[in-house]
Amino acid sequence: GNSVTQMEGPVTLSEEAFLTINCTYTATGYPSLFWYVQYPGEGLQLLLKATKADDKGSNKGFEATYRKETTSFHLEKGSVQVSDSAVYFCALDSNSGYALNFGKGTSLLVTP
Amino acid sequence: EAQVTQNPRYLITVTGKKLTVTCSQNMNHEYMSWYRQDPGLGLRQIYYSMNVEVTDKGDVPEGYKVSRKEKRNFPLILESPSPNQTSLYFCASSPYRTADSPLHFGNGTRLTVT
């Protein structure tokens, strides 16, 4: 079946550091891939998405590239801010079912 | 403001006492869904609804019921709650259930069953 694996957290970084959160997936066919972010006390919200291989999704300085050859969708940001502290979820949509498959989430804490 | 509204935000109850968590969206979305979020397990889908009067089980439906009598509302019902249903619950909606229709989430309901 479809599944998403994210790196374990928590991840603690200093402000302006480079961020990478790894995400790999298992799926048949050609899934769409997403990153959602959950700020403290809130629901998840879409951060970025990519719907086909080699697409790059970007938003708020975050980027992720859909790599079919390595079945990966790693999230990156060049310079994190304290306000980026949140839980980040990688998700997969198989385009043939009715649910997204979410990873377990990676908690990010950015310190001043 | 376009939003998904869940109530209550926090709920403490005892084993066996029926409860309902409400969910309402004002975006005329056809698709609605319930998830539970547990440490180390991420988000797991409980039930979903493709449209009015159409509901189906997700990955972890045991112990839950839902109904979709109106497009905007999708309540989650626990007929006889048990401690293993202590969790953080999220309602979500989207215009349709396709990859081009990302989910909009409510702010969550933290349920504790003692």
GROMACS .gro file of C-alpha atoms in nm:
model
  226
    1GLY     CA    1   0.000   0.000   0.000
    2ASN     CA    2   0.090   0.366  -0.006
    3SER     CA    3   0.300   0.510   0.272
    4VAL     CA    4   0.508   0.811   0.368
    5THR     CA    5   0.818   0.809   0.587
    6GLN     CA    6   0.953   1.125   0.745
    7MET     CA    7   1.265   1.183   0.946
    8GLU     CA    8   1.215   1.164   1.319
    9GLY     CA    9   1.212   1.483   1.517
   10PRO     CA   10   1.234   1.702   1.701
   11VAL     CA   11   1.465   1.915   1.494
   12THR     CA   12   1.619   2.213   1.672
   13LEU     CA   13   1.792   2.485   1.470
   14SER     CA   14   1.923   2.831   1.531
   15GLU     CA   15   1.765   3.120   1.346
   16GLU     CA   16   1.901   3.161   0.990
   17ALA     CA   17   2.019   2.800   0.973
   18PHE     CA   18   1.949   2.578   0.670
   19LEU     CA   19   1.662   2.334   0.706
   20THR     CA   20   1.611   1.993   0.548
   21ILE     CA   21   1.333   1.757   0.648
   22ASN     CA   22   1.351   1.426   0.466
   23CYS     CA   23   1.045   1.256   0.322
   24THR     CA   24   1.031   0.938   0.117
   25TYR     CA   25   0.726   0.760  -0.012
   26THR     CA   26   0.600   0.428  -0.141
   27ALA     CA   27   0.321   0.433  -0.395
   28THR     CA   28   0.203   0.276  -0.713
   29GLY     CA   29   0.141   0.494  -1.012
   30TYR     CA   30   0.196   0.868  -1.007
   31PRO     CA   31   0.101   1.024  -0.677
   32SER     CA   32   0.083   1.391  -0.589
   33LEU     CA   33   0.294   1.504  -0.294
   34PHE     CA   34   0.233   1.769  -0.031
   35TRP     CA   35   0.384   1.937   0.270
   36TYR     CA   36   0.143   2.056   0.537
   37VAL     CA   37   0.241   2.268   0.839
   38GLN     CA   38   0.077   2.273   1.181
   39TYR     CA   39   0.146   2.574   1.402
   40PRO     CA   40   0.088   2.536   1.776
   41GLY     CA   41  -0.280   2.510   1.864
   42GLU     CA   42  -0.394   2.513   1.503
   43GLY     CA   43  -0.500   2.273   1.234
   44LEU     CA   44  -0.284   2.172   0.941
   45GLN     CA   45  -0.252   2.402   0.644
   46LEU     CA   46  -0.107   2.336   0.303
   47LEU     CA   47   0.247   2.464   0.264
   48LEU     CA   48   0.331   2.343  -0.087
   49LYS     CA   49   0.260   2.069  -0.335
   50ALA     CA   50   0.393   1.896  -0.648
   51THR     CA   51   0.178   1.689  -0.878
   52LYS     CA   52   0.431   1.526  -1.110
   53ALA     CA   53   0.791   1.415  -1.123
   54ASP     CA   54   1.055   1.691  -1.123
   55ASP     CA   55   0.799   1.953  -1.018
   56LYS     CA   56   0.919   2.192  -0.751
   57GLY     CA   57   0.670   2.324  -0.501
   58SER     CA   58   0.753   2.645  -0.317
   59ASN     CA   59   0.594   2.880  -0.064
   60LYS     CA   60   0.713   3.116   0.211
   61GLY     CA   61   1.078   3.038   0.130
   62PHE     CA   62   1.025   2.661   0.158
   63GLU     CA   63   1.090   2.433  -0.139
   64ALA     CA   64   1.053   2.065  -0.220
   65THR     CA   65   1.124   1.878  -0.543
   66TYR     CA   66   0.935   1.566  -0.649
   67ARG     CA   67   1.208   1.308  -0.722
   68LYS     CA   68   1.061   0.995  -0.872
   69GLU     CA   69   1.396   0.819  -0.910
   70THR     CA   70   1.460   0.838  -0.535
   71THR     CA   71   1.089   0.846  -0.433
   72SER     CA   72   1.157   1.154  -0.223
   73PHE     CA   73   1.009   1.496  -0.151
   74HIS     CA   74   1.248   1.660   0.094
   75LEU     CA   75   1.152   1.998   0.241
   76GLU     CA   76   1.418   2.270   0.245
   77LYS     CA   77   1.452   2.631   0.353
   78GLY     CA   78   1.766   2.837   0.324
   79SER     CA   79   1.724   3.047   0.638
   80VAL     CA   80   1.471   2.953   0.905
   81GLN     CA   81   1.302   3.198   1.139
   82VAL     CA   82   1.161   3.155   1.488
   83SER     CA   83   0.814   3.182   1.335
   84ASP     CA   84   0.881   2.862   1.135
   85SER     CA   85   0.862   2.657   1.456
   86ALA     CA   86   0.585   2.408   1.386
   87VAL     CA   87   0.516   2.046   1.299
   88TYR     CA   88   0.563   1.957   0.932
   89PHE     CA   89   0.378   1.671   0.764
   90CYS     CA   90   0.462   1.512   0.433
   91ALA     CA   91   0.158   1.365   0.256
   92LEU     CA   92   0.080   1.160  -0.052
   93ASP     CA   93  -0.229   1.152  -0.270
   94SER     CA   94  -0.244   0.845  -0.489
   95ASN     CA   95  -0.503   1.012  -0.715
   96SER     CA   96  -0.706   0.694  -0.704
   97GLY     CA   97  -0.845   0.689  -0.353
   98TYR     CA   98  -1.026   0.906  -0.107
   99ALA     CA   99  -0.763   0.978   0.154
  100LEU     CA  100  -0.424   1.132   0.184
  101ASN     CA  101  -0.149   0.927   0.342
  102PHE     CA  102   0.030   1.140   0.600
  103GLY     CA  103   0.373   1.093   0.750
  104LYS     CA  104   0.406   1.100   1.127
  105GLY     CA  105   0.517   1.462   1.134
  106THR     CA  106   0.846   1.631   1.218
  107SER     CA  107   0.857   1.889   1.492
  108LEU     CA  108   1.082   2.190   1.422
  109LEU     CA  109   1.197   2.432   1.690
  110VAL     CA  110   1.389   2.740   1.583
  111THR     CA  111   1.571   2.929   1.857
  112PRO     CA  112   1.681   3.295   1.844
  113GLU     CA  113  -1.394   3.426   0.637
  114ALA     CA  114  -1.362   3.081   0.480
  115GLN     CA  115  -1.309   2.827   0.753
  116VAL     CA  116  -1.373   2.489   0.907
  117THR     CA  117  -1.513   2.526   1.258
  118GLN     CA  118  -1.498   2.249   1.516
  119ASN     CA  119  -1.658   2.250   1.858
  120PRO     CA  120  -1.568   2.209   2.131
  121ARG     CA  121  -1.190   2.277   2.132
  122TYR     CA  122  -1.144   2.076   2.451
  123LEU     CA  123  -1.359   1.801   2.597
  124ILE     CA  124  -1.313   1.581   2.901
  125THR     CA  125  -1.561   1.302   2.949
  126VAL     CA  126  -1.602   0.962   3.113
  127THR     CA  127  -1.612   0.618   2.961
  128GLY     CA  128  -1.944   0.532   2.804
  129LYS     CA  129  -2.098   0.880   2.795
  130LYS     CA  130  -2.211   0.956   2.442
  131LEU     CA  131  -2.066   1.269   2.285
  132THR     CA  132  -2.072   1.458   1.957
  133VAL     CA  133  -1.801   1.677   1.810
  134THR     CA  134  -1.943   1.919   1.556
  135CYS     CA  135  -1.778   2.031   1.233
  136SER     CA  136  -1.905   2.297   0.997
  137GLN     CA  137  -1.755   2.452   0.685
  138ASN     CA  138  -1.871   2.765   0.503
  139MET     CA  139  -1.696   2.703   0.170
  140ASN     CA  140  -1.960   2.484   0.004
  141HIS     CA  141  -1.711   2.196  -0.007
  142GLU     CA  142  -1.836   1.857  -0.115
  143TYR     CA  143  -1.570   1.647   0.057
  144MET     CA  144  -1.533   1.631   0.436
  145SER     CA  145  -1.326   1.406   0.657
  146TRP     CA  146  -1.232   1.331   1.016
  147TYR     CA  147  -0.880   1.251   1.133
  148ARG     CA  148  -0.728   1.168   1.468
  149GLN     CA  149  -0.374   1.267   1.555
  150ASP     CA  150  -0.174   1.064   1.804
  151PRO     CA  151   0.192   1.095   1.906
  152GLY     CA  152   0.413   0.871   1.695
  153LEU     CA  153   0.125   0.775   1.467
  154GLY     CA  154   0.060   1.095   1.275
  155LEU     CA  155  -0.283   1.154   1.126
  156ARG     CA  156  -0.519   0.868   1.058
  157GLN     CA  157  -0.847   0.901   0.878
  158ILE     CA  158  -1.160   0.795   1.067
  159TYR     CA  159  -1.444   0.860   0.822
  160TYR     CA  160  -1.497   1.065   0.512
  161SER     CA  161  -1.789   1.193   0.305
  162MET     CA  162  -1.784   1.262  -0.067
  163ASN     CA  163  -2.114   1.452  -0.054
  164VAL     CA  164  -2.445   1.479   0.129
  165GLU     CA  165  -2.574   1.142   0.250
  166VAL     CA  166  -2.255   0.967   0.130
  167THR     CA  167  -2.015   0.852   0.401
  168ASP     CA  168  -1.748   0.583   0.417
  169LYS     CA  169  -1.497   0.435   0.656
  170GLY     CA  170  -1.139   0.546   0.671
  171ASP     CA  171  -0.850   0.362   0.832
  172VAL     CA  172  -0.969   0.365   1.194
  173PRO     CA  173  -1.352   0.381   1.203
  174GLU     CA  174  -1.417   0.151   1.501
  175GLY     CA  175  -1.605   0.323   1.782
  176TYR     CA  176  -1.711   0.622   1.571
  177LYS     CA  177  -2.014   0.725   1.370
  178VAL     CA  178  -2.072   1.016   1.136
  179SER     CA  179  -2.359   1.168   0.943
  180ARG     CA  180  -2.384   1.409   0.652
  181LYS     CA  181  -2.740   1.538   0.635
  182GLU     CA  182  -2.635   1.882   0.514
  183LYS     CA  183  -2.343   1.984   0.297
  184ARG     CA  184  -2.188   2.213   0.556
  185ASN     CA  185  -2.201   1.986   0.863
  186PHE     CA  186  -2.021   1.661   0.939
  187PRO     CA  187  -2.052   1.567   1.308
  188LEU     CA  188  -1.841   1.294   1.468
  189ILE     CA  189  -2.030   1.079   1.718
  190LEU     CA  190  -1.881   0.860   1.987
  191GLU     CA  191  -2.167   0.642   2.115
  192SER     CA  192  -1.967   0.489   2.400
  193PRO     CA  193  -1.628   0.655   2.434
  194SER     CA  194  -1.335   0.461   2.573
  195PRO     CA  195  -0.994   0.578   2.699
  196ASN     CA  196  -0.822   0.464   2.377
  197GLN     CA  197  -1.021   0.734   2.197
  198THR     CA  198  -0.835   1.004   2.388
  199SER     CA  199  -0.679   1.197   2.104
  200LEU     CA  200  -0.664   1.519   1.905
  201TYR     CA  201  -0.934   1.521   1.636
  202PHE     CA  202  -0.937   1.724   1.316
  203CYS     CA  203  -1.213   1.786   1.069
  204ALA     CA  204  -1.111   1.874   0.714
  205SER     CA  205  -1.286   1.968   0.392
  206SER     CA  206  -1.204   2.029   0.027
  207PRO     CA  207  -1.405   2.127  -0.282
  208TYR     CA  208  -1.359   1.778  -0.427
  209ARG     CA  209  -1.141   1.481  -0.341
  210THR     CA  210  -0.864   1.533  -0.595
  211ALA     CA  211  -0.500   1.626  -0.573
  212ASP     CA  212  -0.585   1.976  -0.696
  213SER     CA  213  -0.815   2.031  -0.398
  214PRO     CA  214  -0.600   2.052  -0.087
  215LEU     CA  215  -0.761   1.994   0.249
  216HIS     CA  216  -0.872   2.278   0.477
  217PHE     CA  217  -0.845   2.180   0.843
  218GLY     CA  218  -1.026   2.295   1.154
  219ASN     CA  219  -0.828   2.390   1.464
  220GLY     CA  220  -0.884   2.058   1.635
  221THR     CA  221  -1.071   1.910   1.931
  222ARG     CA  222  -0.868   1.765   2.213
  223LEU     CA  223  -1.068   1.483   2.369
  224THR     CA  224  -0.984   1.312   2.697
  225VAL     CA  225  -1.181   1.003   2.802
  226THR     CA  226  -1.127   0.892   3.163
   0.00000   0.00000   0.00000
